[in-house]
Amino acid sequence: MPKPTPPKPNLLERAIASVAPGWALKRHQARGMMALSGGYVGAGYAERFSGWMPGQGDADADTVLSLPELRGRSRDLVRNSPIAAGAIETQVSHVVGTGLTLQSRIDHEALGMSAEQASERQKIIEREFKLWCESKFCDATAQQNFYELQDLTFRSFLESGDTFPVLAGVTRPGWPYRLALQIIEADRVRNTDDKGDTESMVQGIEKNAAGEPVAVHICNRHPGRWVGQVTPKWTRVTIRGASSGRLNVIHLMRKTRPGQTRGIPALAPIIALLKQMDRFANAEVDAAVNSATMALFVRMETEAFQDLFKDEAQQKLISQAQEWDGHVNSGKAVQLLPGEEIQSPTPGRPNPEFDPFFTACLKQIGIGLNVPYEVLAKHFSSSYSAARAALLDAWRTFKIRRTWLADNFCQPVYEEWFAEAVTLGRVEAPGFFADPAIRKAWCGSKWSGDGPGAIDPEKEANAAEKRMAIGLSSLPEEKIAYDGGDWETSHAMQKVVKERRIADGLEQDPAAAAAPAAGRPGAPPPAPRPAP
């Protein structure tokens, strides 16, 4: 839509201009600004908005040209800025942690199975998937297991804006599965031969006429690689197989605008603030170090210098003084030239205003990342209620991102693994390839990760007990919320421990203790059972 144009001077303004040009100009400018702004002050061009005229490009026009610099600066900050590194690490450690673990949840009703049959089959599936995901062979480079690949994938997504896990096929001796993941960094996905973008090709993503991504063009060489003389070559990888429909590559990105092709680094809105804070902190540290440095300056009167030293000695002292580069080292005696004197202002360091200002900036960064300042800075100095509120707010964000990672990375990989496991005969799933609805029923799952912990464990345990007592929650749900574990595993372990303690005489069997008491004379009768 074309921008509105200012109105032309009307007859009255032209008449006024003949006798009072200044008045006519002001009247015309005011009428023009009203016409341009419409009913919103924020759309006007008053003095406070005079230099603010952002472009109105589509999602790609506003992002793709800035991506190389955004990625480079984001990674530089993560490498060298403690705040940026901590911001990324905080999200990775809470969203991924030790890894998102599969809990198979077969839709047994859709498959015509009993709950007991589904439970047994789920154990088999989880055991077989554990074989694959805990092995380094699930990585195409054989260096990381699936949980470590989750960490790498999510970290790369945050730093670069998007990443591309390729579901490759690698044959290894003595290993049944060919599925192996290769994580491709965002920079390697670009147009073949670095050609310009077109309607069907944007930054290495090939689209069909409907705008659906159909293929990814991957270069065999990172543009920033500094060793080797490998000629860049591109491989076109279809997102799904043409005949099988199997997934070949995942484009992991968070879409924030319609028509957006590539992802934006998580630090993009706060890159400028992070860099300025880094410079400010370094300057304050340098000033405090210089303020704390103690040095001696040796100054000699001109007349004494002339009277006490001969020409050769004078020249030697002058040379020593001229070699001083201005740096002050603690405990060093610095020789000054005759007549010279150190004049330095009082530095006033450490700066008492540094911490309040730095904290205010950290709060802005927390808002930009949607992570409370207390969690970002690991600073819990307020009350229990305030600290818990901050953690709960942070965990809303972490839970959303964990669900996103599970839905867009873990679950698609699991479904492809399941298909291969069925093909190899290592998992029995009748009708898996016959009907998408049956396949979905077999692939039902829940991905759980580390829990948020507890500020006051006793209060948290009491709250969990009350939630279960009034029916708001169940023991399996509380177990997942507490540490992401599996209730059935804990229950089985508790049973084994209980039986062992009774067998070893460390505990008394409740049933055996209740039987003699019930038969004693004068013992109260057993409580009546409720009617069905």
Coordinates of C-alpha atoms in Angstrom, one line a residue:
M1 CA 0.0 0.0 0.0
P2 CA 1.5 3.4 -1.0
K3 CA 2.4 5.9 1.8
P4 CA 0.0 8.9 2.3
T5 CA 1.3 12.1 0.7
P6 CA 1.1 15.5 2.5
P7 CA -1.8 17.7 1.2
K8 CA -1.1 20.6 -1.1
P9 CA -1.5 24.3 0.1
N10 CA -5.1 25.3 -0.2
L11 CA -6.5 28.6 -1.4
L12 CA -6.6 30.2 2.1
E13 CA -3.0 29.2 2.8
R14 CA -1.8 30.7 -0.6
A15 CA -3.6 33.9 0.3
I16 CA -2.1 34.1 3.7
A17 CA 1.4 33.3 2.2
S18 CA 1.2 36.5 0.2
V19 CA 1.2 38.7 3.4
A20 CA 2.5 36.3 6.1
P21 CA 4.6 33.5 4.6
G22 CA 5.8 32.2 8.0
W23 CA 2.3 31.8 9.4
A24 CA 1.1 30.1 6.2
L25 CA 4.0 27.6 6.3
K26 CA 3.3 26.7 9.9
R27 CA -0.4 26.2 9.2
H28 CA 0.3 24.0 6.2
Q29 CA 2.9 21.9 8.1
A30 CA 0.4 21.3 10.9
R31 CA -2.3 20.3 8.5
G32 CA 0.1 18.0 6.7
M33 CA 1.2 16.2 9.9
M34 CA -2.4 15.6 10.9
A35 CA -3.1 14.1 7.5
L36 CA -0.1 11.8 7.7
S37 CA -0.7 10.7 11.3
G38 CA -4.3 9.9 11.1
G39 CA -5.8 9.1 14.5
Y40 CA -2.6 7.7 16.1
V41 CA 0.1 9.9 17.6
G42 CA 2.6 7.1 17.1
A43 CA 2.1 7.4 13.4
G44 CA 2.7 11.1 13.3
Y45 CA 5.9 13.0 12.3
A46 CA 6.1 15.4 15.2
E47 CA 9.6 16.5 16.4
R48 CA 10.0 13.4 18.6
F49 CA 9.3 11.1 15.6
S50 CA 10.9 13.2 12.9
G51 CA 13.8 10.8 12.4
W52 CA 11.9 7.6 12.9
M53 CA 10.9 6.1 9.6
P54 CA 11.5 2.4 9.6
G55 CA 11.0 0.3 6.5
Q56 CA 7.9 -1.8 5.8
G57 CA 9.5 -4.8 4.3
D58 CA 8.2 -8.4 4.5
A59 CA 9.6 -10.9 7.0
D60 CA 12.6 -11.8 4.7
A61 CA 13.4 -8.2 3.6
D62 CA 13.7 -7.2 7.3
T63 CA 15.9 -10.1 8.3
V64 CA 17.9 -11.9 5.7
L65 CA 20.4 -9.1 5.0
S66 CA 21.1 -8.7 8.7
L67 CA 21.6 -12.4 9.5
P68 CA 25.4 -12.7 8.9
E69 CA 26.1 -9.8 11.3
L70 CA 23.5 -10.9 13.8
R71 CA 25.0 -14.4 13.9
G72 CA 28.6 -13.3 14.1
R73 CA 27.9 -10.8 16.9
S74 CA 25.7 -13.2 18.8
R75 CA 28.4 -15.8 18.8
D76 CA 31.1 -13.3 19.7
L77 CA 29.0 -12.1 22.7
V78 CA 28.5 -15.7 23.8
R79 CA 32.2 -16.3 23.6
N80 CA 33.4 -13.2 25.4
S81 CA 30.5 -11.6 27.4
P82 CA 29.7 -13.3 30.7
I83 CA 26.1 -12.0 30.6
A84 CA 25.4 -13.3 27.1
A85 CA 27.1 -16.6 27.8
G86 CA 25.1 -16.9 31.0
A87 CA 21.8 -16.0 29.2
I88 CA 22.3 -18.8 26.7
E89 CA 23.5 -21.3 29.3
T90 CA 20.6 -20.6 31.6
Q91 CA 18.1 -21.4 28.9
V92 CA 19.9 -24.5 27.7
S93 CA 20.4 -25.9 31.2
H94 CA 16.8 -25.4 32.2
V95 CA 15.1 -26.4 28.9
V96 CA 17.4 -29.4 28.0
G97 CA 19.4 -30.0 31.2
T98 CA 20.5 -33.6 31.3
G99 CA 18.3 -34.4 28.3
L100 CA 14.6 -34.9 27.5
T101 CA 13.7 -38.5 28.1
L102 CA 11.1 -40.6 26.2
Q103 CA 8.1 -42.0 28.1
S104 CA 6.1 -44.1 25.6
R105 CA 2.4 -43.4 25.8
I106 CA 0.6 -45.8 23.4
D107 CA -3.0 -45.0 22.6
H108 CA -4.1 -48.5 23.6
E109 CA -7.8 -47.8 23.0
A110 CA -7.2 -46.9 19.4
L111 CA -5.1 -50.1 19.0
G112 CA -7.5 -52.4 20.8
M113 CA -5.1 -53.2 23.6
S114 CA -5.7 -53.4 27.3
A115 CA -3.8 -51.0 29.6
E116 CA -1.7 -53.9 30.9
Q117 CA -0.7 -55.0 27.4
A118 CA 0.2 -51.4 26.5
S119 CA 2.3 -51.0 29.6
E120 CA 4.4 -54.1 28.7
R121 CA 4.8 -52.9 25.1
Q122 CA 5.8 -49.4 26.3
K123 CA 8.6 -50.9 28.4
I124 CA 9.9 -52.8 25.3
I125 CA 9.8 -49.6 23.2
E126 CA 11.5 -47.5 25.8
R127 CA 14.2 -50.1 26.3
E128 CA 14.9 -50.3 22.6
F129 CA 14.9 -46.5 22.1
K130 CA 17.3 -46.2 25.0
L131 CA 19.7 -48.5 23.2
W132 CA 19.8 -46.1 20.3
C133 CA 19.7 -42.7 22.0
E134 CA 22.4 -43.5 24.7
S135 CA 24.8 -44.7 22.0
K136 CA 27.2 -42.4 20.3
F137 CA 26.2 -44.1 17.0
C138 CA 23.0 -42.0 17.0
D139 CA 25.4 -39.1 16.0
A140 CA 26.7 -39.2 12.4
T141 CA 30.1 -38.2 13.8
A142 CA 29.9 -40.8 16.6
Q143 CA 30.8 -38.2 19.2
Q144 CA 27.5 -37.5 21.1
N145 CA 24.5 -39.4 22.3
F146 CA 20.9 -38.1 21.7
Y147 CA 20.8 -36.1 25.0
E148 CA 24.0 -34.3 24.1
L149 CA 22.7 -33.7 20.6
Q150 CA 19.6 -32.0 22.1
D151 CA 21.9 -29.7 24.0
L152 CA 23.9 -28.9 20.8
T153 CA 20.8 -28.4 18.7
F154 CA 19.0 -26.1 21.1
R155 CA 22.2 -24.1 21.8
S156 CA 22.9 -23.6 18.1
F157 CA 19.3 -22.6 17.5
L158 CA 19.6 -19.9 20.2
E159 CA 22.9 -18.5 19.0
S160 CA 22.3 -18.7 15.2
G161 CA 18.5 -18.4 14.9
D162 CA 18.0 -21.7 13.3
T163 CA 19.8 -25.1 12.8
F164 CA 19.3 -28.1 10.5
P165 CA 19.5 -31.6 12.0
V166 CA 19.9 -34.0 9.0
L167 CA 18.5 -37.5 9.5
A168 CA 21.3 -39.4 7.7
G169 CA 21.9 -43.1 7.1
V170 CA 25.2 -44.5 8.4
T171 CA 26.0 -48.2 8.3
R172 CA 28.3 -49.4 11.1
P173 CA 29.5 -53.0 11.8
G174 CA 27.6 -54.7 14.6
W175 CA 25.1 -51.9 15.0
P176 CA 21.5 -52.5 13.8
Y177 CA 20.3 -49.0 13.1
R178 CA 21.3 -46.7 10.2
L179 CA 19.6 -43.6 11.5
A180 CA 22.2 -41.0 12.6
L181 CA 21.8 -37.3 13.2
Q182 CA 24.1 -34.7 11.6
I183 CA 23.7 -31.1 13.0
I184 CA 24.3 -28.5 10.3
E185 CA 25.0 -25.0 11.4
A186 CA 22.9 -22.2 9.9
D187 CA 25.7 -20.6 7.8
R188 CA 26.2 -23.7 5.7
V189 CA 22.6 -23.5 4.4
R190 CA 22.7 -20.9 1.6
N191 CA 21.9 -20.5 -2.1
T192 CA 23.8 -22.7 -4.5
D193 CA 27.0 -20.9 -5.7
D194 CA 25.9 -18.0 -3.4
K195 CA 23.5 -16.7 -5.9
G196 CA 20.9 -14.1 -5.0
D197 CA 17.5 -14.9 -3.6
T198 CA 14.5 -15.5 -5.8
E199 CA 10.8 -16.3 -5.3
S200 CA 11.6 -20.0 -5.1
M201 CA 15.0 -19.9 -3.3
V202 CA 15.6 -17.8 -0.2
Q203 CA 18.8 -18.2 1.8
G204 CA 19.3 -21.9 0.9
I205 CA 15.6 -22.8 1.4
E206 CA 13.8 -24.0 -1.8
K207 CA 10.1 -23.4 -1.9
N208 CA 7.3 -24.6 -4.1
A209 CA 4.6 -22.3 -5.7
A210 CA 2.5 -22.4 -2.5
G211 CA 5.5 -21.2 -0.4
E212 CA 6.1 -24.6 1.3
P213 CA 9.8 -25.4 1.9
V214 CA 10.6 -28.5 -0.1
A215 CA 14.4 -28.7 0.0
V216 CA 17.5 -27.4 1.7
H217 CA 20.7 -26.6 -0.1
I218 CA 23.7 -27.4 2.1
C219 CA 27.3 -26.4 1.3
N220 CA 30.0 -28.8 2.2
R221 CA 32.1 -26.0 3.6
H222 CA 31.4 -23.4 6.3
P223 CA 32.0 -19.9 4.9
G224 CA 34.2 -19.0 7.8
R225 CA 36.4 -22.1 7.7
W226 CA 40.1 -21.0 7.6
V227 CA 41.9 -24.2 6.8
G228 CA 42.0 -26.4 3.7
Q229 CA 41.3 -25.5 0.1
V230 CA 38.1 -27.5 -0.4
T231 CA 36.0 -26.3 -3.3
P232 CA 32.5 -25.4 -2.1
K233 CA 29.9 -27.8 -3.3
W234 CA 26.2 -27.8 -2.6
T235 CA 23.9 -30.8 -1.9
R236 CA 20.2 -30.5 -2.4
V237 CA 18.4 -32.4 0.4
T238 CA 14.6 -32.8 0.1
I239 CA 12.9 -32.2 3.4
R240 CA 10.8 -35.4 2.8
G241 CA 11.4 -38.3 0.5
A242 CA 9.4 -38.0 -2.7
S243 CA 8.0 -41.6 -2.6
S244 CA 8.4 -42.7 1.0
G245 CA 7.5 -39.3 2.7
R246 CA 10.1 -40.0 5.3
L247 CA 11.7 -37.0 7.0
N248 CA 15.3 -36.2 5.7
V249 CA 16.0 -32.9 7.4
I250 CA 14.5 -30.7 10.1
H251 CA 14.6 -26.9 9.9
L252 CA 14.6 -26.0 13.6
M253 CA 13.5 -22.3 13.8
R254 CA 11.0 -20.2 15.6
K255 CA 8.7 -18.4 13.2
T256 CA 7.6 -15.0 14.4
R257 CA 6.2 -13.5 11.2
P258 CA 4.1 -14.9 8.3
G259 CA 6.4 -15.6 5.3
Q260 CA 9.6 -15.8 7.4
T261 CA 12.1 -18.2 5.9
R262 CA 15.1 -18.1 8.3
G263 CA 15.3 -17.8 12.1
I264 CA 16.7 -14.9 14.1
P265 CA 19.2 -15.3 17.0
A266 CA 17.7 -15.1 20.5
L267 CA 20.1 -12.3 21.4
A268 CA 19.2 -10.1 18.4
P269 CA 16.9 -7.6 20.3
I270 CA 19.5 -7.0 23.0
I271 CA 22.8 -7.3 21.1
A272 CA 23.5 -3.5 21.3
L273 CA 22.7 -3.3 25.0
L274 CA 24.9 -6.4 25.8
K275 CA 27.9 -4.9 23.9
Q276 CA 27.6 -1.6 25.6
M277 CA 27.3 -3.3 29.0
D278 CA 30.3 -5.3 28.3
R279 CA 32.3 -2.2 27.5
F280 CA 31.0 -0.4 30.5
A281 CA 31.9 -3.3 32.8
N282 CA 35.4 -3.6 31.4
A283 CA 36.0 0.2 31.7
E284 CA 34.8 0.1 35.4
V285 CA 37.1 -2.8 36.1
D286 CA 40.1 -1.1 34.5
A287 CA 39.4 2.1 36.4
A288 CA 39.1 0.2 39.7
V289 CA 42.4 -1.6 39.0
N290 CA 44.2 1.6 38.2
S291 CA 42.7 3.2 41.3
A292 CA 43.9 0.4 43.5
T293 CA 47.4 0.4 42.0
M294 CA 50.1 1.9 44.3
A295 CA 53.3 3.3 42.7
L296 CA 56.1 5.8 43.6
F297 CA 57.0 8.7 41.4
V298 CA 60.5 10.1 41.8
R299 CA 60.6 13.8 41.0
M300 CA 63.8 15.9 41.2
E301 CA 64.2 19.7 41.2
T302 CA 65.8 21.1 38.1
E303 CA 68.6 22.9 39.9
A304 CA 69.5 19.7 41.9
F305 CA 69.5 17.7 38.7
Q306 CA 72.0 20.1 37.1
D307 CA 74.2 20.3 40.2
L308 CA 74.3 16.6 41.2
F309 CA 74.7 14.8 37.9
K310 CA 77.1 15.1 35.0
D311 CA 76.0 15.2 31.4
E312 CA 76.3 11.4 30.9
A313 CA 74.3 10.6 34.1
Q314 CA 71.7 13.2 33.2
Q315 CA 71.2 11.7 29.7
K316 CA 70.8 8.2 31.3
L317 CA 68.1 9.4 33.7
I318 CA 66.3 11.3 30.9
S319 CA 66.3 8.1 28.8
Q320 CA 64.9 6.0 31.6
A321 CA 62.1 8.6 32.2
Q322 CA 61.3 8.7 28.5
E323 CA 60.9 4.9 28.3
W324 CA 57.9 5.0 30.7
D325 CA 54.8 4.1 28.6
G326 CA 52.3 5.5 31.1
H327 CA 51.2 2.2 32.6
V328 CA 51.3 2.0 36.4
N329 CA 52.3 -1.2 38.1
S330 CA 51.8 -1.7 41.8
G331 CA 55.0 -1.2 43.8
K332 CA 57.0 0.3 40.9
A333 CA 59.1 3.4 41.2
V334 CA 58.7 5.6 38.1
Q335 CA 61.4 8.1 37.3
L336 CA 60.1 11.5 36.1
L337 CA 62.0 14.2 34.1
P338 CA 63.2 17.2 36.0
G339 CA 60.3 19.6 36.4
E340 CA 57.6 17.0 35.7
E341 CA 54.9 16.3 38.1
I342 CA 52.0 13.7 38.1
Q343 CA 48.6 15.4 38.1
S344 CA 45.7 13.0 38.1
P345 CA 42.1 13.4 39.0
T346 CA 40.5 11.4 41.9
P347 CA 39.1 8.4 40.1
G348 CA 36.4 7.6 42.6
R349 CA 36.5 3.9 42.1
P350 CA 34.9 1.5 42.8
N351 CA 31.9 3.5 41.4
P352 CA 29.0 3.2 43.9
E353 CA 26.5 3.8 41.0
F354 CA 27.9 0.9 39.0
D355 CA 25.8 -1.9 40.6
P356 CA 22.3 -0.1 40.5
F357 CA 22.9 0.9 36.8
F358 CA 24.2 -2.6 35.9
T359 CA 21.2 -4.2 37.6
A360 CA 18.8 -2.0 35.8
C361 CA 20.3 -3.1 32.4
L362 CA 20.2 -6.7 33.4
K363 CA 16.5 -6.4 34.1
Q364 CA 16.0 -5.0 30.5
I365 CA 18.0 -8.0 29.2
G366 CA 15.8 -10.4 31.2
I367 CA 12.7 -8.8 29.7
G368 CA 14.1 -9.2 26.2
L369 CA 14.8 -12.9 26.8
N370 CA 11.5 -13.4 28.8
V371 CA 13.5 -14.7 31.7
P372 CA 13.2 -12.9 35.1
Y373 CA 16.2 -11.0 36.3
E374 CA 16.6 -13.1 39.4
V375 CA 16.9 -16.3 37.4
L376 CA 19.1 -14.7 34.8
A377 CA 21.5 -13.2 37.4
K378 CA 21.2 -16.1 39.8
H379 CA 20.4 -13.5 42.4
F380 CA 17.7 -14.5 45.0
S381 CA 18.0 -12.1 47.8
S382 CA 14.4 -11.2 48.3
S383 CA 11.6 -13.1 50.1
Y384 CA 10.6 -16.7 49.6
S385 CA 7.4 -15.6 47.8
A386 CA 9.3 -13.3 45.4
A387 CA 11.9 -15.9 44.6
R388 CA 9.3 -18.6 44.0
A389 CA 7.3 -16.2 41.8
A390 CA 10.4 -15.5 39.7
L391 CA 11.1 -19.2 39.3
L392 CA 7.5 -20.0 38.4
D393 CA 7.5 -17.2 35.8
A394 CA 10.8 -18.5 34.4
W395 CA 9.5 -22.1 34.3
R396 CA 6.5 -21.0 32.2
T397 CA 9.0 -19.8 29.6
F398 CA 11.3 -22.9 29.9
K399 CA 8.3 -25.2 29.7
I400 CA 7.0 -23.6 26.5
R401 CA 10.5 -23.9 24.9
R402 CA 10.9 -27.5 26.2
T403 CA 7.6 -28.4 24.6
W404 CA 8.6 -26.7 21.4
L405 CA 11.9 -28.6 21.3
A406 CA 10.2 -31.9 22.0
D407 CA 7.5 -31.4 19.3
N408 CA 9.9 -30.1 16.7
F409 CA 13.0 -32.1 17.2
C410 CA 12.7 -35.0 19.7
Q411 CA 9.3 -36.4 18.5
P412 CA 10.1 -36.3 14.7
V413 CA 13.4 -38.1 15.4
Y414 CA 11.6 -40.6 17.5
E415 CA 9.0 -41.3 14.9
E416 CA 11.7 -41.9 12.2
W417 CA 13.6 -44.2 14.7
F418 CA 10.3 -46.1 15.4
A419 CA 9.8 -46.6 11.6
E420 CA 13.3 -48.1 11.3
A421 CA 12.8 -50.2 14.4
V422 CA 9.6 -51.7 13.0
T423 CA 11.2 -52.3 9.6
L424 CA 14.1 -54.2 11.3
G425 CA 11.7 -56.2 13.3
R426 CA 13.2 -55.0 16.6
V427 CA 9.8 -53.5 17.6
E428 CA 6.5 -55.1 16.9
A429 CA 3.8 -52.7 15.9
P430 CA 1.0 -54.2 13.8
G431 CA -0.5 -51.8 11.2
F432 CA 2.2 -49.2 11.7
F433 CA 2.7 -48.6 7.9
A434 CA -0.9 -49.2 7.0
D435 CA -2.6 -46.2 8.5
P436 CA -1.4 -42.8 9.7
A437 CA -3.8 -43.0 12.6
I438 CA -2.4 -46.3 13.7
R439 CA 1.1 -45.0 13.3
K440 CA 0.2 -42.0 15.5
A441 CA -1.2 -44.3 18.2
W442 CA 2.0 -46.3 18.3
C443 CA 4.2 -43.2 18.4
G444 CA 2.3 -41.5 21.3
S445 CA 4.9 -40.2 23.8
K446 CA 5.7 -37.7 26.6
W447 CA 9.1 -36.1 26.9
S448 CA 10.2 -35.2 30.4
G449 CA 13.3 -33.4 31.6
D450 CA 14.8 -32.1 34.8
G451 CA 12.5 -30.5 37.3
P452 CA 12.7 -26.9 38.6
G453 CA 13.9 -28.0 42.0
A454 CA 12.5 -26.5 45.2
I455 CA 13.3 -23.5 47.3
D456 CA 11.7 -25.0 50.4
P457 CA 11.5 -28.8 49.9
E458 CA 9.2 -29.4 52.8
K459 CA 6.6 -26.8 51.6
E460 CA 6.8 -28.2 48.1
A461 CA 6.3 -31.8 49.3
N462 CA 3.3 -30.8 51.5
A463 CA 1.8 -28.9 48.5
A464 CA 2.2 -32.0 46.3
E465 CA 0.6 -34.2 48.9
K466 CA -2.4 -31.9 49.1
R467 CA -2.8 -31.7 45.3
M468 CA -3.0 -35.5 45.1
A469 CA -5.3 -35.7 48.1
I470 CA -8.0 -33.4 46.5
G471 CA -7.6 -34.9 43.0
L472 CA -5.8 -32.0 41.3
S473 CA -2.8 -34.2 40.4
S474 CA -1.5 -37.8 40.6
L475 CA 1.7 -39.4 41.7
P476 CA 3.0 -39.9 38.2
E477 CA 2.4 -36.3 37.3
E478 CA 4.1 -35.1 40.5
K479 CA 7.1 -37.3 39.8
I480 CA 7.5 -35.8 36.4
A481 CA 7.1 -32.2 37.7
Y482 CA 9.6 -32.9 40.5
D483 CA 12.6 -34.3 38.6
G484 CA 11.2 -35.5 35.2
G485 CA 11.5 -39.1 36.3
D486 CA 9.3 -42.1 35.5
W487 CA 6.9 -43.1 38.3
E488 CA 6.8 -46.8 37.4
T489 CA 10.6 -47.0 37.7
S490 CA 10.5 -45.3 41.1
H491 CA 7.6 -47.5 42.2
A492 CA 9.4 -50.7 41.2
M493 CA 12.5 -49.6 43.0
Q494 CA 10.6 -48.7 46.2
K495 CA 9.0 -52.2 46.1
V496 CA 12.4 -53.9 45.8
V497 CA 13.8 -51.8 48.6
K498 CA 10.8 -52.5 50.9
E499 CA 11.0 -56.2 50.4
R500 CA 14.7 -56.3 51.0
R501 CA 14.4 -54.3 54.2
I502 CA 11.7 -56.6 55.5
A503 CA 13.7 -59.7 54.5
D504 CA 16.8 -58.4 56.3
G505 CA 14.9 -57.6 59.5
L506 CA 15.3 -53.8 59.1
E507 CA 11.5 -53.3 58.9
Q508 CA 8.5 -55.2 60.1
D509 CA 6.0 -56.5 57.6
P510 CA 2.8 -54.4 58.1
A511 CA 0.5 -57.4 57.2
A512 CA 2.3 -59.7 59.7
A513 CA 2.1 -57.1 62.4
A514 CA -1.6 -56.4 61.9
A515 CA -2.7 -60.2 62.0
P516 CA -1.7 -60.9 65.7
A517 CA -3.2 -57.6 66.9
A518 CA -6.5 -58.4 65.2
G519 CA -6.7 -61.8 67.1
R520 CA -5.9 -60.5 70.6
P521 CA -8.7 -60.5 73.2
G522 CA -10.2 -57.0 73.5
A523 CA -8.8 -55.9 70.2
P524 CA -11.1 -53.5 68.3
P525 CA -13.0 -55.1 65.5
P526 CA -11.8 -54.3 62.0
A527 CA -13.3 -51.3 60.3
P528 CA -16.2 -52.2 58.0
R529 CA -15.6 -52.1 54.3
P530 CA -17.5 -49.5 52.3
A531 CA -20.4 -50.7 50.3
P532 CA -19.7 -51.0 46.6

